[in-house]
């Protein structure tokens, strides 16, 4: 990271801006709030070109979409991805791009896949994301490894909003568990399972969001070997844990855990069709039991 990158990362107080979603939806606010540094990174006007990074990226992406749509093969998919700071910028870009017809024409949805994403916006931001998901213009998958403290930043233990927590999660979240060595693999009975969750702001209340904010406090979630926290944030660690899930799926077919089947057999589009069954623990358990039953009846 450069000094400028760090200045944006550490500028973690939220800032307000107009809601990019112009369509009406329940409790639609005029403004949304998000991490000030991330917002400025994308939307600060450059002095030399009088444009923003969002404008520059959007212009190139719109040009490629126009070229692809003129071909005989038709529709083009848009996938926005990023890691760490890039994951936060990718999420914000995806929300704004999903509101523009030049990107979502022909029924196209913006797909956003991130790794190690920190918290980005408040409940109004999460509500705008949810509306775009409901109308089929946006899909978000966020991967993070257990023990990565970055996903619990900024530290907001003491701050709250009208709806409870200051920062709210959005999209489908995939937690990749620790990889145990052979000794602990034998003693503890195998590898821990990944966890797939959909963050629905409509199902989280005031006190439950505050409790979640306490549980998510960064210093509480430091790994046991806290001196290795930087390693857990790397793409190498994400790839190692994802390859373990894929390897178990291919080597032990018929014995996979249903939670792993969600990652190895469902596309992001298919996961979004059942996303409300992943939004609460009770609904997730029902879905897992259903998958287990279907697997046993094969």
mmCIF file of C-alpha atoms in Angstrom, residues 32-255:
data_model
loop_
_atom_site.group_PDB
_atom_site.id
_atom_site.type_symbol
_atom_site.label_atom_id
_atom_site.label_comp_id
_atom_site.label_asym_id
_atom_site.label_seq_id
_atom_site.Cartn_x
_atom_site.Cartn_y
_atom_site.Cartn_z
ATOM 1 C CA UNK A 32 -26.714 6.630 2.443
ATOM 2 C CA UNK A 33 -23.581 6.564 4.569
ATOM 3 C CA UNK A 34 -20.326 4.686 4.025
ATOM 4 C CA UNK A 35 -16.651 4.606 4.987
ATOM 5 C CA UNK A 36 -15.347 8.084 4.142
ATOM 6 C CA UNK A 37 -11.948 6.953 2.858
ATOM 7 C CA UNK A 38 -13.362 4.358 0.482
ATOM 8 C CA UNK A 39 -15.910 6.813 -0.909
ATOM 9 C CA UNK A 40 -13.294 9.514 -1.494
ATOM 10 C CA UNK A 41 -10.984 7.028 -3.220
ATOM 11 C CA UNK A 42 -13.597 6.363 -5.912
ATOM 12 C CA UNK A 43 -15.397 9.701 -6.164
ATOM 13 C CA UNK A 44 -12.835 12.388 -5.429
ATOM 14 C CA UNK A 45 -12.448 14.617 -8.511
ATOM 15 C CA UNK A 46 -8.924 14.606 -9.908
ATOM 16 C CA UNK A 47 -7.396 18.028 -10.553
ATOM 17 C CA UNK A 48 -5.617 17.034 -13.774
ATOM 18 C CA UNK A 49 -8.555 15.376 -15.583
ATOM 19 C CA UNK A 50 -11.553 16.729 -13.638
ATOM 20 C CA UNK A 51 -12.892 13.166 -13.427
ATOM 21 C CA UNK A 52 -13.215 10.524 -10.728
ATOM 22 C CA UNK A 53 -11.826 6.999 -10.681
ATOM 23 C CA UNK A 54 -15.399 5.758 -10.961
ATOM 24 C CA UNK A 55 -15.877 7.803 -14.141
ATOM 25 C CA UNK A 56 -12.656 6.492 -15.674
ATOM 26 C CA UNK A 57 -13.336 2.826 -14.883
ATOM 27 C CA UNK A 58 -16.987 3.153 -15.858
ATOM 28 C CA UNK A 59 -16.170 4.686 -19.243
ATOM 29 C CA UNK A 60 -13.842 1.815 -20.154
ATOM 30 C CA UNK A 61 -16.274 -0.814 -18.887
ATOM 31 C CA UNK A 62 -19.177 0.734 -20.817
ATOM 32 C CA UNK A 63 -17.030 0.728 -23.981
ATOM 33 C CA UNK A 64 -16.274 -2.996 -23.591
ATOM 34 C CA UNK A 65 -19.942 -3.754 -22.916
ATOM 35 C CA UNK A 66 -20.972 -1.868 -26.038
ATOM 36 C CA UNK A 67 -18.448 -3.779 -28.143
ATOM 37 C CA UNK A 68 -19.529 -7.132 -26.726
ATOM 38 C CA UNK A 69 -23.249 -6.443 -27.170
ATOM 39 C CA UNK A 70 -22.748 -5.700 -30.871
ATOM 40 C CA UNK A 71 -21.302 -9.161 -31.507
ATOM 41 C CA UNK A 72 -23.343 -12.165 -32.500
ATOM 42 C CA UNK A 73 -22.560 -13.979 -29.244
ATOM 43 C CA UNK A 74 -24.659 -11.403 -27.413
ATOM 44 C CA UNK A 75 -24.560 -10.778 -23.657
ATOM 45 C CA UNK A 76 -21.397 -10.187 -21.680
ATOM 46 C CA UNK A 77 -21.014 -10.865 -17.957
ATOM 47 C CA UNK A 78 -19.573 -8.212 -15.652
ATOM 48 C CA UNK A 79 -17.638 -9.473 -12.619
ATOM 49 C CA UNK A 80 -15.970 -6.942 -10.332
ATOM 50 C CA UNK A 81 -13.387 -8.299 -7.923
ATOM 51 C CA UNK A 82 -10.864 -7.046 -5.401
ATOM 52 C CA UNK A 83 -8.865 -7.873 -2.280
ATOM 53 C CA UNK A 84 -8.653 -5.848 0.946
ATOM 54 C CA UNK A 85 -8.932 -2.161 -0.006
ATOM 55 C CA UNK A 86 -9.779 -3.290 -3.533
ATOM 56 C CA UNK A 87 -12.660 -5.395 -2.207
ATOM 57 C CA UNK A 88 -14.261 -2.359 -0.566
ATOM 58 C CA UNK A 89 -13.865 -0.300 -3.748
ATOM 59 C CA UNK A 90 -15.234 -3.194 -5.830
ATOM 60 C CA UNK A 91 -18.360 -3.376 -3.650
ATOM 61 C CA UNK A 92 -19.059 0.360 -3.878
ATOM 62 C CA UNK A 93 -18.383 0.388 -7.622
ATOM 63 C CA UNK A 94 -20.724 -2.580 -8.123
ATOM 64 C CA UNK A 95 -23.581 -0.886 -6.265
ATOM 65 C CA UNK A 96 -23.279 2.303 -8.310
ATOM 66 C CA UNK A 97 -22.773 0.432 -11.604
ATOM 67 C CA UNK A 98 -25.885 -1.663 -10.945
ATOM 68 C CA UNK A 99 -27.978 1.525 -11.039
ATOM 69 C CA UNK A 100 -26.860 2.464 -14.572
ATOM 70 C CA UNK A 101 -28.568 1.110 -17.686
ATOM 71 C CA UNK A 102 -25.332 1.125 -19.670
ATOM 72 C CA UNK A 103 -24.116 -1.729 -17.475
ATOM 73 C CA UNK A 104 -27.352 -3.609 -16.690
ATOM 74 C CA UNK A 105 -28.994 -3.629 -20.136
ATOM 75 C CA UNK A 106 -30.146 -6.969 -21.582
ATOM 76 C CA UNK A 107 -31.021 -8.180 -18.081
ATOM 77 C CA UNK A 108 -27.366 -8.214 -17.076
ATOM 78 C CA UNK A 109 -26.477 -8.344 -13.375
ATOM 79 C CA UNK A 110 -23.287 -6.979 -11.851
ATOM 80 C CA UNK A 111 -21.472 -9.766 -9.996
ATOM 81 C CA UNK A 112 -19.026 -8.736 -7.280
ATOM 82 C CA UNK A 113 -16.582 -11.257 -5.772
ATOM 83 C CA UNK A 114 -14.336 -9.960 -2.992
ATOM 84 C CA UNK A 115 -11.657 -11.339 -0.662
ATOM 85 C CA UNK A 116 -10.981 -9.989 2.828
ATOM 86 C CA UNK A 117 -13.429 -7.089 2.593
ATOM 87 C CA UNK A 118 -13.720 -4.686 5.559
ATOM 88 C CA UNK A 119 -17.007 -3.099 6.626
ATOM 89 C CA UNK A 120 -18.213 -0.465 4.163
ATOM 90 C CA UNK A 121 -21.596 1.132 4.807
ATOM 91 C CA UNK A 122 -24.468 1.672 7.231
ATOM 92 C CA UNK A 123 -27.960 0.148 7.184
ATOM 93 C CA UNK A 124 -29.053 2.531 4.446
ATOM 94 C CA UNK A 125 -26.162 1.363 2.267
ATOM 95 C CA UNK A 126 -27.120 -2.258 2.976
ATOM 96 C CA UNK A 127 -30.743 -1.472 2.118
ATOM 97 C CA UNK A 128 -29.738 -0.016 -1.250
ATOM 98 C CA UNK A 129 -27.662 -3.136 -1.969
ATOM 99 C CA UNK A 130 -30.586 -5.386 -1.018
ATOM 100 C CA UNK A 131 -32.962 -3.561 -3.368
ATOM 101 C CA UNK A 132 -30.547 -3.991 -6.276
ATOM 102 C CA UNK A 133 -30.267 -7.674 -5.362
ATOM 103 C CA UNK A 134 -34.048 -8.051 -5.250
ATOM 104 C CA UNK A 135 -34.492 -6.563 -8.740
ATOM 105 C CA UNK A 136 -31.770 -8.859 -10.105
ATOM 106 C CA UNK A 137 -29.151 -6.230 -10.904
ATOM 107 C CA UNK A 138 -26.526 -7.059 -8.272
ATOM 108 C CA UNK A 139 -24.968 -10.175 -6.721
ATOM 109 C CA UNK A 140 -22.202 -10.045 -4.124
ATOM 110 C CA UNK A 141 -20.050 -12.890 -2.786
ATOM 111 C CA UNK A 142 -17.571 -12.009 -0.039
ATOM 112 C CA UNK A 143 -14.891 -14.539 0.901
ATOM 113 C CA UNK A 144 -12.857 -14.205 4.083
ATOM 114 C CA UNK A 145 -10.720 -16.541 6.162
ATOM 115 C CA UNK A 146 -11.376 -17.165 9.842
ATOM 116 C CA UNK A 147 -8.760 -15.279 11.818
ATOM 117 C CA UNK A 148 -8.546 -12.363 9.372
ATOM 118 C CA UNK A 149 -9.043 -9.289 11.536
ATOM 119 C CA UNK A 150 -9.400 -6.994 8.507
ATOM 120 C CA UNK A 151 -12.999 -8.061 7.922
ATOM 121 C CA UNK A 152 -13.837 -6.732 11.406
ATOM 122 C CA UNK A 153 -12.516 -3.252 10.688
ATOM 123 C CA UNK A 154 -13.093 -0.365 11.219
ATOM 124 C CA UNK A 155 -13.236 -0.722 15.033
ATOM 125 C CA UNK A 156 -16.736 0.509 15.895
ATOM 126 C CA UNK A 157 -17.353 -1.011 19.315
ATOM 127 C CA UNK A 158 -18.593 2.271 20.785
ATOM 128 C CA UNK A 159 -20.549 3.776 17.846
ATOM 129 C CA UNK A 160 -24.168 3.171 16.889
ATOM 130 C CA UNK A 161 -26.871 4.445 14.553
ATOM 131 C CA UNK A 162 -30.639 4.823 14.526
ATOM 132 C CA UNK A 163 -30.975 1.176 13.484
ATOM 133 C CA UNK A 164 -28.346 -0.145 15.900
ATOM 134 C CA UNK A 165 -24.864 -0.949 14.595
ATOM 135 C CA UNK A 166 -22.902 1.653 12.666
ATOM 136 C CA UNK A 167 -21.763 -0.689 9.878
ATOM 137 C CA UNK A 168 -23.983 -3.325 8.288
ATOM 138 C CA UNK A 169 -22.980 -6.300 6.173
ATOM 139 C CA UNK A 170 -24.481 -7.096 2.769
ATOM 140 C CA UNK A 171 -24.371 -9.827 0.145
ATOM 141 C CA UNK A 172 -23.459 -13.499 0.559
ATOM 142 C CA UNK A 173 -20.602 -14.069 2.977
ATOM 143 C CA UNK A 174 -18.362 -17.162 2.798
ATOM 144 C CA UNK A 175 -16.191 -17.896 5.831
ATOM 145 C CA UNK A 176 -13.240 -20.190 5.051
ATOM 146 C CA UNK A 177 -12.171 -22.059 8.233
ATOM 147 C CA UNK A 178 -8.730 -22.788 9.640
ATOM 148 C CA UNK A 179 -6.691 -25.517 7.941
ATOM 149 C CA UNK A 180 -5.668 -28.005 10.634
ATOM 150 C CA UNK A 181 -2.402 -29.909 10.438
ATOM 151 C CA UNK A 182 -2.362 -33.709 10.552
ATOM 152 C CA UNK A 183 -2.115 -33.851 14.354
ATOM 153 C CA UNK A 184 -5.138 -31.639 15.081
ATOM 154 C CA UNK A 185 -6.967 -33.135 12.101
ATOM 155 C CA UNK A 186 -6.788 -36.539 13.849
ATOM 156 C CA UNK A 187 -7.381 -35.343 17.431
ATOM 157 C CA UNK A 188 -10.307 -33.015 16.641
ATOM 158 C CA UNK A 189 -11.965 -35.243 14.060
ATOM 159 C CA UNK A 190 -11.361 -33.626 10.686
ATOM 160 C CA UNK A 191 -11.335 -30.166 9.198
ATOM 161 C CA UNK A 192 -13.822 -27.469 10.279
ATOM 162 C CA UNK A 193 -16.512 -26.572 7.750
ATOM 163 C CA UNK A 194 -16.939 -23.376 5.740
ATOM 164 C CA UNK A 195 -19.987 -21.234 6.455
ATOM 165 C CA UNK A 196 -22.210 -19.554 3.870
ATOM 166 C CA UNK A 197 -24.449 -16.717 5.097
ATOM 167 C CA UNK A 198 -26.659 -14.144 3.405
ATOM 168 C CA UNK A 199 -26.806 -10.756 5.121
ATOM 169 C CA UNK A 200 -30.373 -9.469 4.971
ATOM 170 C CA UNK A 201 -30.754 -6.086 6.715
ATOM 171 C CA UNK A 202 -34.495 -6.651 7.046
ATOM 172 C CA UNK A 203 -34.001 -9.638 9.372
ATOM 173 C CA UNK A 204 -31.617 -7.923 11.798
ATOM 174 C CA UNK A 205 -33.068 -5.787 14.546
ATOM 175 C CA UNK A 206 -31.665 -2.942 16.633
ATOM 176 C CA UNK A 207 -30.308 -4.976 19.561
ATOM 177 C CA UNK A 208 -29.225 -7.958 17.467
ATOM 178 C CA UNK A 209 -27.148 -5.641 15.257
ATOM 179 C CA UNK A 210 -25.506 -4.080 18.313
ATOM 180 C CA UNK A 211 -24.721 -7.552 19.659
ATOM 181 C CA UNK A 212 -23.245 -8.501 16.289
ATOM 182 C CA UNK A 213 -21.131 -5.331 16.356
ATOM 183 C CA UNK A 214 -19.753 -6.329 19.770
ATOM 184 C CA UNK A 215 -18.981 -9.863 18.542
ATOM 185 C CA UNK A 216 -17.311 -8.447 15.426
ATOM 186 C CA UNK A 217 -15.041 -6.073 17.330
ATOM 187 C CA UNK A 218 -11.607 -6.333 15.732
ATOM 188 C CA UNK A 219 -9.478 -6.975 18.823
ATOM 189 C CA UNK A 220 -11.833 -9.691 20.068
ATOM 190 C CA UNK A 221 -11.374 -11.517 16.759
ATOM 191 C CA UNK A 222 -7.595 -11.561 16.673
ATOM 192 C CA UNK A 223 -6.362 -15.114 15.942
ATOM 193 C CA UNK A 224 -4.790 -17.175 18.737
ATOM 194 C CA UNK A 225 -1.448 -16.766 16.995
ATOM 195 C CA UNK A 226 -2.059 -13.040 16.692
ATOM 196 C CA UNK A 227 1.399 -12.388 15.274
ATOM 197 C CA UNK A 228 0.225 -14.179 12.098
ATOM 198 C CA UNK A 229 -2.801 -11.951 11.506
ATOM 199 C CA UNK A 230 -1.223 -10.446 8.380
ATOM 200 C CA UNK A 231 -0.796 -13.918 6.847
ATOM 201 C CA UNK A 232 -4.495 -14.680 7.251
ATOM 202 C CA UNK A 233 -5.329 -11.652 5.106
ATOM 203 C CA UNK A 234 -3.269 -12.694 2.087
ATOM 204 C CA UNK A 235 -4.699 -14.069 -1.142
ATOM 205 C CA UNK A 236 -2.384 -17.055 -0.725
ATOM 206 C CA UNK A 237 -4.237 -18.031 2.452
ATOM 207 C CA UNK A 238 -7.611 -17.578 0.736
ATOM 208 C CA UNK A 239 -6.498 -19.787 -2.139
ATOM 209 C CA UNK A 240 -5.169 -22.489 0.203
ATOM 210 C CA UNK A 241 -8.418 -22.727 2.120
ATOM 211 C CA UNK A 242 -10.584 -22.609 -1.010
ATOM 212 C CA UNK A 243 -8.529 -25.367 -2.640
ATOM 213 C CA UNK A 244 -9.071 -27.539 0.453
ATOM 214 C CA UNK A 245 -12.853 -27.273 0.053
ATOM 215 C CA UNK A 246 -12.581 -28.095 -3.656
ATOM 216 C CA UNK A 247 -10.201 -31.006 -2.988
ATOM 217 C CA UNK A 248 -12.511 -32.538 -0.381
ATOM 218 C CA UNK A 249 -15.410 -32.258 -2.818
ATOM 219 C CA UNK A 250 -13.596 -34.140 -5.583
ATOM 220 C CA UNK A 251 -11.835 -36.755 -3.445
ATOM 221 C CA UNK A 252 -14.757 -37.718 -1.208
ATOM 222 C CA UNK A 253 -17.771 -37.456 -3.473
ATOM 223 C CA UNK A 254 -20.899 -38.646 -1.707
ATOM 224 C CA UNK A 255 -19.519 -37.758 1.731
#
